[in-house]
Short mmCIF file of C-alpha atoms in Angstrom, two decimals:
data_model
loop_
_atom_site.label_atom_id
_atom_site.label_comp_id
_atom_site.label_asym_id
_atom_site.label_seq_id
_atom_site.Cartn_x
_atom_site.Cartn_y
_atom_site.Cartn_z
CA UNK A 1 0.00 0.00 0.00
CA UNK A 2 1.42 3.51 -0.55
CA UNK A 3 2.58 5.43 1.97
CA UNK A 4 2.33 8.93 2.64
CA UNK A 5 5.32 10.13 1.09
CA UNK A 6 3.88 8.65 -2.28
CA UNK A 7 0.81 10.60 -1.97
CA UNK A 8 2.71 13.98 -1.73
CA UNK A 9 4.54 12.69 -4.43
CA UNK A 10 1.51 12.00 -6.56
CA UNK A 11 0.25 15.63 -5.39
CA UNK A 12 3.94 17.12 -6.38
CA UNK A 13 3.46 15.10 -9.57
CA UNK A 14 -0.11 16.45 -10.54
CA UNK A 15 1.41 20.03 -10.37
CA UNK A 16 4.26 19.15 -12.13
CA UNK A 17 3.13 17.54 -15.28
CA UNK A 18 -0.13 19.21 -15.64
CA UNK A 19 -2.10 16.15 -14.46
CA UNK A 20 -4.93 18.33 -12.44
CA UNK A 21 -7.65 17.50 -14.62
CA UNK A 22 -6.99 13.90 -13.45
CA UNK A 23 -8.58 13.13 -10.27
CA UNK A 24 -7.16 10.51 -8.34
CA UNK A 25 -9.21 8.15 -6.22
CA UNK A 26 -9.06 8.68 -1.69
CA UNK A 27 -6.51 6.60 0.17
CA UNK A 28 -8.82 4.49 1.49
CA UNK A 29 -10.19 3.65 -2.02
CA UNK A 30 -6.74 2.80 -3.19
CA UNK A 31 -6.39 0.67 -0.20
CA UNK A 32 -9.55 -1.16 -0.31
CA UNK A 33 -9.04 -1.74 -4.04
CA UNK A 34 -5.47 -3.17 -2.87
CA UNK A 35 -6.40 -5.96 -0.88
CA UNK A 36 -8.69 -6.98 -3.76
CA UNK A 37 -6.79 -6.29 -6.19
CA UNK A 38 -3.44 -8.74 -4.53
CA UNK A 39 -6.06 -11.48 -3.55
CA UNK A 40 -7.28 -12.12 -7.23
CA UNK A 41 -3.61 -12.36 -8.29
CA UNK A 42 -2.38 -14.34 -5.51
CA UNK A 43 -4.90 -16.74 -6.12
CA UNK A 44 -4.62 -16.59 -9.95
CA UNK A 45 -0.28 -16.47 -10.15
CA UNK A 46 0.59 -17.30 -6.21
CA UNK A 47 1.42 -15.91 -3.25
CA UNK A 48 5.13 -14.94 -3.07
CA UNK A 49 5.93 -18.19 -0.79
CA UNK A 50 4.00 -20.23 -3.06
CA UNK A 51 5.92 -19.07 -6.26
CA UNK A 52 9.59 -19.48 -4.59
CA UNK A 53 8.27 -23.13 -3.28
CA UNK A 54 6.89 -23.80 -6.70
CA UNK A 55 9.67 -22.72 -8.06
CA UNK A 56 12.15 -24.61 -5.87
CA UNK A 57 10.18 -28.03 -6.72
CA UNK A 58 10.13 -26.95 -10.66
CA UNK A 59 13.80 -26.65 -10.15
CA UNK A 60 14.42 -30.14 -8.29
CA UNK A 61 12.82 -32.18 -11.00
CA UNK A 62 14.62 -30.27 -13.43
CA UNK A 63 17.72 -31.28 -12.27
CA UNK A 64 17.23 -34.55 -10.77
CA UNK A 65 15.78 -35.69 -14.63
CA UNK A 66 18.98 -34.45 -16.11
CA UNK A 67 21.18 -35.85 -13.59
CA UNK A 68 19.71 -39.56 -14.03
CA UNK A 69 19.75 -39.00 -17.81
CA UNK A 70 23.54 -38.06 -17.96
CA UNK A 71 23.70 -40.99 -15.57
CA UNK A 72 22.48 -43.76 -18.04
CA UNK A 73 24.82 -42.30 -20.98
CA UNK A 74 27.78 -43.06 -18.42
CA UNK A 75 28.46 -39.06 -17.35
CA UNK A 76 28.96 -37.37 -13.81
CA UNK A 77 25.84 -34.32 -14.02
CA UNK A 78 27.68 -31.16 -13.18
CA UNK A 79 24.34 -29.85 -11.23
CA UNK A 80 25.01 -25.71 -11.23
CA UNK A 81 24.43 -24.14 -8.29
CA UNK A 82 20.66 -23.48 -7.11
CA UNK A 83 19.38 -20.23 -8.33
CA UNK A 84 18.21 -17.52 -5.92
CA UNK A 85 14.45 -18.39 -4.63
CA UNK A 86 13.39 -15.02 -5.09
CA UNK A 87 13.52 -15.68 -8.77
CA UNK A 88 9.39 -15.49 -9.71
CA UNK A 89 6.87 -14.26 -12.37
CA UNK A 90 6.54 -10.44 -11.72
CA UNK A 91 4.27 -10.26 -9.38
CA UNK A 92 1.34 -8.27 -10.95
CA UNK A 93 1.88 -8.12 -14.83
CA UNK A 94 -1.99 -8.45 -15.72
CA UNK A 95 -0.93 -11.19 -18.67
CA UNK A 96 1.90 -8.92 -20.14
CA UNK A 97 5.52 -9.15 -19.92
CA UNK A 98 8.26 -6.83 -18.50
CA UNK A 99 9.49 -5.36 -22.02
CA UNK A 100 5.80 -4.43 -23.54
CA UNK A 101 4.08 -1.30 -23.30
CA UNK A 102 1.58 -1.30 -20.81
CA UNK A 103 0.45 1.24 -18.72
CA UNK A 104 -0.35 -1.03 -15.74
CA UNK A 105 2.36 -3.75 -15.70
CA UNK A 106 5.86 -4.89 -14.41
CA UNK A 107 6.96 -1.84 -11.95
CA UNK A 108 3.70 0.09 -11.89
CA UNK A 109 2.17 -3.23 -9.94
CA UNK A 110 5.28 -3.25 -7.62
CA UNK A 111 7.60 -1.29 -5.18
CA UNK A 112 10.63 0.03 -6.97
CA UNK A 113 12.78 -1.93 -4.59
CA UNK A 114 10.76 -5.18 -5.39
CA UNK A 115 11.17 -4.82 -9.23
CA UNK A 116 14.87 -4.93 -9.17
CA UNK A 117 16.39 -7.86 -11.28
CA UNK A 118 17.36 -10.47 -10.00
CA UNK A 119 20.52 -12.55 -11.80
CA UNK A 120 20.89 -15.96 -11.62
CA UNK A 121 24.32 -17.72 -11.16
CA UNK A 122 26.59 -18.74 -13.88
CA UNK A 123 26.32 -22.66 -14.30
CA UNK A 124 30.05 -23.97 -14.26
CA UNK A 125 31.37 -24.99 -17.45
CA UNK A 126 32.33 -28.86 -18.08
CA UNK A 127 35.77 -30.00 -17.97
CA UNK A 128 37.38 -29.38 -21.60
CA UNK A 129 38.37 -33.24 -20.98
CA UNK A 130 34.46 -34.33 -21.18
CA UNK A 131 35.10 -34.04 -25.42
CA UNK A 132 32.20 -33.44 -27.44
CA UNK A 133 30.54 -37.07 -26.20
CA UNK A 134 29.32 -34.97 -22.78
CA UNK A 135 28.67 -31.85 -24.67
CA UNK A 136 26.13 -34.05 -26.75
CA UNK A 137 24.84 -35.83 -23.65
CA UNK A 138 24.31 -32.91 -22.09
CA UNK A 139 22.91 -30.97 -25.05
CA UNK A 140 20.11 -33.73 -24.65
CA UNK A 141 19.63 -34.35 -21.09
CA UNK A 142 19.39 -30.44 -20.78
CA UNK A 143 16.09 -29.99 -22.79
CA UNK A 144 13.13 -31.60 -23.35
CA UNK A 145 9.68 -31.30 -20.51
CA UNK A 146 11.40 -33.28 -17.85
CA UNK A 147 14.17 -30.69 -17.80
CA UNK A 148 12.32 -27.74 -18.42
CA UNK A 149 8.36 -28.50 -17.04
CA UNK A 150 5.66 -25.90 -17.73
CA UNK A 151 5.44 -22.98 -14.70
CA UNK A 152 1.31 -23.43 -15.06
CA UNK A 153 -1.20 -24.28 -12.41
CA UNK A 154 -4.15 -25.37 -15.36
CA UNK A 155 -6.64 -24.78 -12.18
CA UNK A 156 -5.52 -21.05 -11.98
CA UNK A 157 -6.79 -20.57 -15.90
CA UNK A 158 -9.82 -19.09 -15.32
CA UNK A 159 -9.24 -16.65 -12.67
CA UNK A 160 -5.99 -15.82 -14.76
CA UNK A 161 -8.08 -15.40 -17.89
CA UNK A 162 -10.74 -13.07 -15.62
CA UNK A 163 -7.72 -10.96 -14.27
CA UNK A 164 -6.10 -10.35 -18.05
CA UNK A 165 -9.84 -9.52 -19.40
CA UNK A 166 -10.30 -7.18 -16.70
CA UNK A 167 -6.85 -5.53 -17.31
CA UNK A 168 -7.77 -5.12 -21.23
CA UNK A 169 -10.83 -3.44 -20.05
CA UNK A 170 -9.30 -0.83 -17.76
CA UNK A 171 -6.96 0.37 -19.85
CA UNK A 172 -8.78 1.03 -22.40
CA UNK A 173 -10.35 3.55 -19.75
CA UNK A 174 -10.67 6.75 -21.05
CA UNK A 175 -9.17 8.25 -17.42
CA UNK A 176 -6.86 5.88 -17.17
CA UNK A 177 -5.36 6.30 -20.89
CA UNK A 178 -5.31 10.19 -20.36
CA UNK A 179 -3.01 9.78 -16.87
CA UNK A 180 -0.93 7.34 -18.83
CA UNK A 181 -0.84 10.29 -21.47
CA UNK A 182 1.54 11.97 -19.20
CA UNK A 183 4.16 9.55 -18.18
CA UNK A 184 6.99 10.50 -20.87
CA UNK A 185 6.68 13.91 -19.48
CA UNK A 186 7.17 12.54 -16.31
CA UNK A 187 9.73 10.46 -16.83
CA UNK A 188 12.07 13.54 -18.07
CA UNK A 189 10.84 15.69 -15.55
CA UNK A 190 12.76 12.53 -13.41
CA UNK A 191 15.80 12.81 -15.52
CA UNK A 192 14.70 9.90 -18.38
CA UNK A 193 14.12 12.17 -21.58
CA UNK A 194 14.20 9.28 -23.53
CA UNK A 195 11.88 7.13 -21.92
CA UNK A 196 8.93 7.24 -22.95
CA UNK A 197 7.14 3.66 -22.95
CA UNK A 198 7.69 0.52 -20.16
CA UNK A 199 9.59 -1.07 -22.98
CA UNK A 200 11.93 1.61 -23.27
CA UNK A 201 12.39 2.08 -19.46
CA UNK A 202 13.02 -2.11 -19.40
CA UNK A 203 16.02 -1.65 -22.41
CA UNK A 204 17.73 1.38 -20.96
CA UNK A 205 18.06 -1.08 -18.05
CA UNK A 206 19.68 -3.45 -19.43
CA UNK A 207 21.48 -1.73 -21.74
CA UNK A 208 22.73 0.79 -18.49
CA UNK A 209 23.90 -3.55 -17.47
CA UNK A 210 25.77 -4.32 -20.61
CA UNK A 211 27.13 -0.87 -20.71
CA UNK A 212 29.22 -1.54 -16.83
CA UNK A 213 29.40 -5.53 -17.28
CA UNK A 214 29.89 -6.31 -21.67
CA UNK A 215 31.41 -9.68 -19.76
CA UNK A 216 27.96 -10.47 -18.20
CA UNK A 217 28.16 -11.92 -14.57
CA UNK A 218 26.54 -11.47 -11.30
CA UNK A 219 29.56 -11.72 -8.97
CA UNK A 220 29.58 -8.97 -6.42
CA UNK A 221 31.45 -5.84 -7.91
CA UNK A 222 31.49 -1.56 -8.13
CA UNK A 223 30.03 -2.22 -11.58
CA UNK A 224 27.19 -4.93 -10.69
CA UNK A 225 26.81 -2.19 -7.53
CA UNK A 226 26.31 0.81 -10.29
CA UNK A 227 24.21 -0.94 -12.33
CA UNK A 228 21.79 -1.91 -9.90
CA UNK A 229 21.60 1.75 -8.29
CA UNK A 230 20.96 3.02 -11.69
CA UNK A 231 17.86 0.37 -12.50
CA UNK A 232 17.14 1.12 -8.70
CA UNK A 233 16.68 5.27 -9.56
CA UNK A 234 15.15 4.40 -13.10
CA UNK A 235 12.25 2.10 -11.31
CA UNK A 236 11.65 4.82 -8.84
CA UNK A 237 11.23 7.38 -11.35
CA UNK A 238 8.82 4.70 -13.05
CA UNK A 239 6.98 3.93 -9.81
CA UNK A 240 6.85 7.64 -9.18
CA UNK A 241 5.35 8.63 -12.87
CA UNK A 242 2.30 5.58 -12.50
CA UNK A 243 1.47 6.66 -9.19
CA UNK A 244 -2.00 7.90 -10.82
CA UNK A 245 -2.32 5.61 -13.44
CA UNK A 246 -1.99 3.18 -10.81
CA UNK A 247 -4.53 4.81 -8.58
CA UNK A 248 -7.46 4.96 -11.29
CA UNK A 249 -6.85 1.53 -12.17
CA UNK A 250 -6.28 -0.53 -9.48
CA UNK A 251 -9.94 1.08 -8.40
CA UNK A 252 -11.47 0.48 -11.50
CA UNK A 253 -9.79 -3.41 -11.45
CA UNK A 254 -11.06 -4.39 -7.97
CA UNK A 255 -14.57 -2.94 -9.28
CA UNK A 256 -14.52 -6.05 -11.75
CA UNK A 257 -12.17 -8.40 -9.92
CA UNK A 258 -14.43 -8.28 -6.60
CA UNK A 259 -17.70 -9.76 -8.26
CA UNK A 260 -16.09 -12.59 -9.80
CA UNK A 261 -14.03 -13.95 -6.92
CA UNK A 262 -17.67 -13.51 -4.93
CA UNK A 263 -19.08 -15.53 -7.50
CA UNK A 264 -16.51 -18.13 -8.11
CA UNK A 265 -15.45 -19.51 -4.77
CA UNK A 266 -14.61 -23.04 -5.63
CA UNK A 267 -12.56 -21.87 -8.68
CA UNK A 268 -10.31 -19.48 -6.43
CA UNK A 269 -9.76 -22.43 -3.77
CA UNK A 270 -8.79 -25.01 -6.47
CA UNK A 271 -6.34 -22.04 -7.87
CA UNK A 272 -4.57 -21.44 -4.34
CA UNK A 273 -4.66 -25.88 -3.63
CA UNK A 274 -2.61 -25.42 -7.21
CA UNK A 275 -0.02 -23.20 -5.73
CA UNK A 276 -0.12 -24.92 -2.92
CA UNK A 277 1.50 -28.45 -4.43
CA UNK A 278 5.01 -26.56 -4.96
CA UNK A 279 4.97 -27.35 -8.91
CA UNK A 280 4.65 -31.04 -7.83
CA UNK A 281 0.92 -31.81 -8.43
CA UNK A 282 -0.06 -34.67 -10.79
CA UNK A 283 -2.25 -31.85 -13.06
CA UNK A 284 0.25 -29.40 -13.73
CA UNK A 285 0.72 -28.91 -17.29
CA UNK A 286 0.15 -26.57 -19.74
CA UNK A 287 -3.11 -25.18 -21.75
CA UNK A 288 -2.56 -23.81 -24.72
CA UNK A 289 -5.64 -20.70 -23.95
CA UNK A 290 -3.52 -20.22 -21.19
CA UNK A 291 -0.16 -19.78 -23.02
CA UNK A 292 -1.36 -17.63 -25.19
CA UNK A 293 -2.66 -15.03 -22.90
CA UNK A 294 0.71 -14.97 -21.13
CA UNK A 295 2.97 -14.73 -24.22
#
């Protein structure tokens, strides 16, 4: 929920970038909305435990199938290290990814200091003595669905499907498009003159990353430190610039959200029992209405 500091900043905002025709919702609007608002999506993508345990057991079959298929071709499995369990879907992306332009996704949904990338380790490279018989071992025991299974709880399609309708319906929001209107401002007001769009905002990032580290890596450093300040700043200024875009539609989302999870009950507790299996239950799989949405 914001705190009070973001409301003078959305007041600060309004007078900066000529936003006073925009009315923002109370508070206590944007609060109530809130808790509606994260209990749809929690239901429909997880709650963050859910996601990291999911994501652990996703992980564990992963690498257990490859390590008992480099074991039959006669190889030692050089497991890499476990990735960082914070490593999730964004949290609240309405069906769209990072990198598109949306006025409601990827850091308007989150705290800048939640949104910022996380890296996952290097895998160690195989001994130059394996020869090109483990490289083709591993080539195959690396791919396939019991190395890679689907992230998809099938039981969490329709509330998903709900949640992405309702998302295409408030932005198309006349109120909503017109605060969106005055984001690029915004962002240069911030110091961004050049972004203008999420997309843009999500490449400056990383090319600000390739710019300090061309080598790559996530090994603490004064670069990887620089790097992250500067998508740290960036996010803020993002956060900062949605604050009423944000307002108007998480409002106008709980306002469709709330009436379906009233009238849907059994279809939100099969979603969360999804979740709740830790990516190990016999029906997870994918559905291709599903995938599409979430491409």
């Amino acid at each position: 929920m914001h705190t009070n500091s973001a409301w003078v900043s959305a007041a600060v905002l309004v007078l900066v970038t000529g936003c006073a025709s925009v009315t923002s919702p109370s508070a206590s609007r944007v609060a109530d909305a809130e808790d509606v608002v994260y209990r749809a999506y929690d239901a429909a993508y997880g709650s963050l435990e859910q996601r990291q345990a999911f994501a652990r057991g996703l992980w564990d079959r992963s690498q257990d199938a490859a390590q008992a298929c480099m074991a039959r071709k006669g190889f030692e499995y050089l497991r890499p290290p476990d990735p960082d369990p914070g490593l999730r879907p964004t949290r609240l992306t309405g069906g769209t990814g990072s990198n598109e332009v949306h006025p409601v996704s990827a850091a308007g949904w989150r705290l800048a200091e939640e949104w910022v990338a996380m890296h996952p380790p290097e895998e160690p490279a195989p001994s130059a003595a394996a020869g090109d018989d483990y490289t083709d071992a591993l080539s195959v025991c690396s791919s396939g669905p019991d190395f890679s299974p689907p992230w998809d709880v099938p039981a969490s399609e329709p509330l998903q499907v709900a949640i992405s309708d309702a998302v295409a319906e408030v932005v198309a929001l006349p109120a909503v498009r017109d605060a969106w209107s005055r984001y690029p401002a915004c962002m240069s007001d911030h110091g961004y003159p050049t972004i203008t769009t999420s997309k843009e905002l999500y490449l400056a990032i990383q090319k600000e990353f390739s710019r300090l580290m061309p080598l790559g890596g996530s090994s603490p450093s004064p670069e990887l430190d620089q790097a992250r300040k500067y998508e740290l700043a960036a996010a803020q200024a993002d956060a900062d610039c949605r604050t009423t875009t944000y307002e108007l539609a998480i409002v106008a989302l709980a306002a469709r959200l709330g009436p379906w999870l009233e009238e849907h009950p059994d279809l939100v507790a099969q979603s969360i029992a999804g979740w709740d299996c830790a990516g190990d239950c016999p029906a997870v799989g994918t559905t291709g209405r599903h995938q599409r949405r979430r491409r």
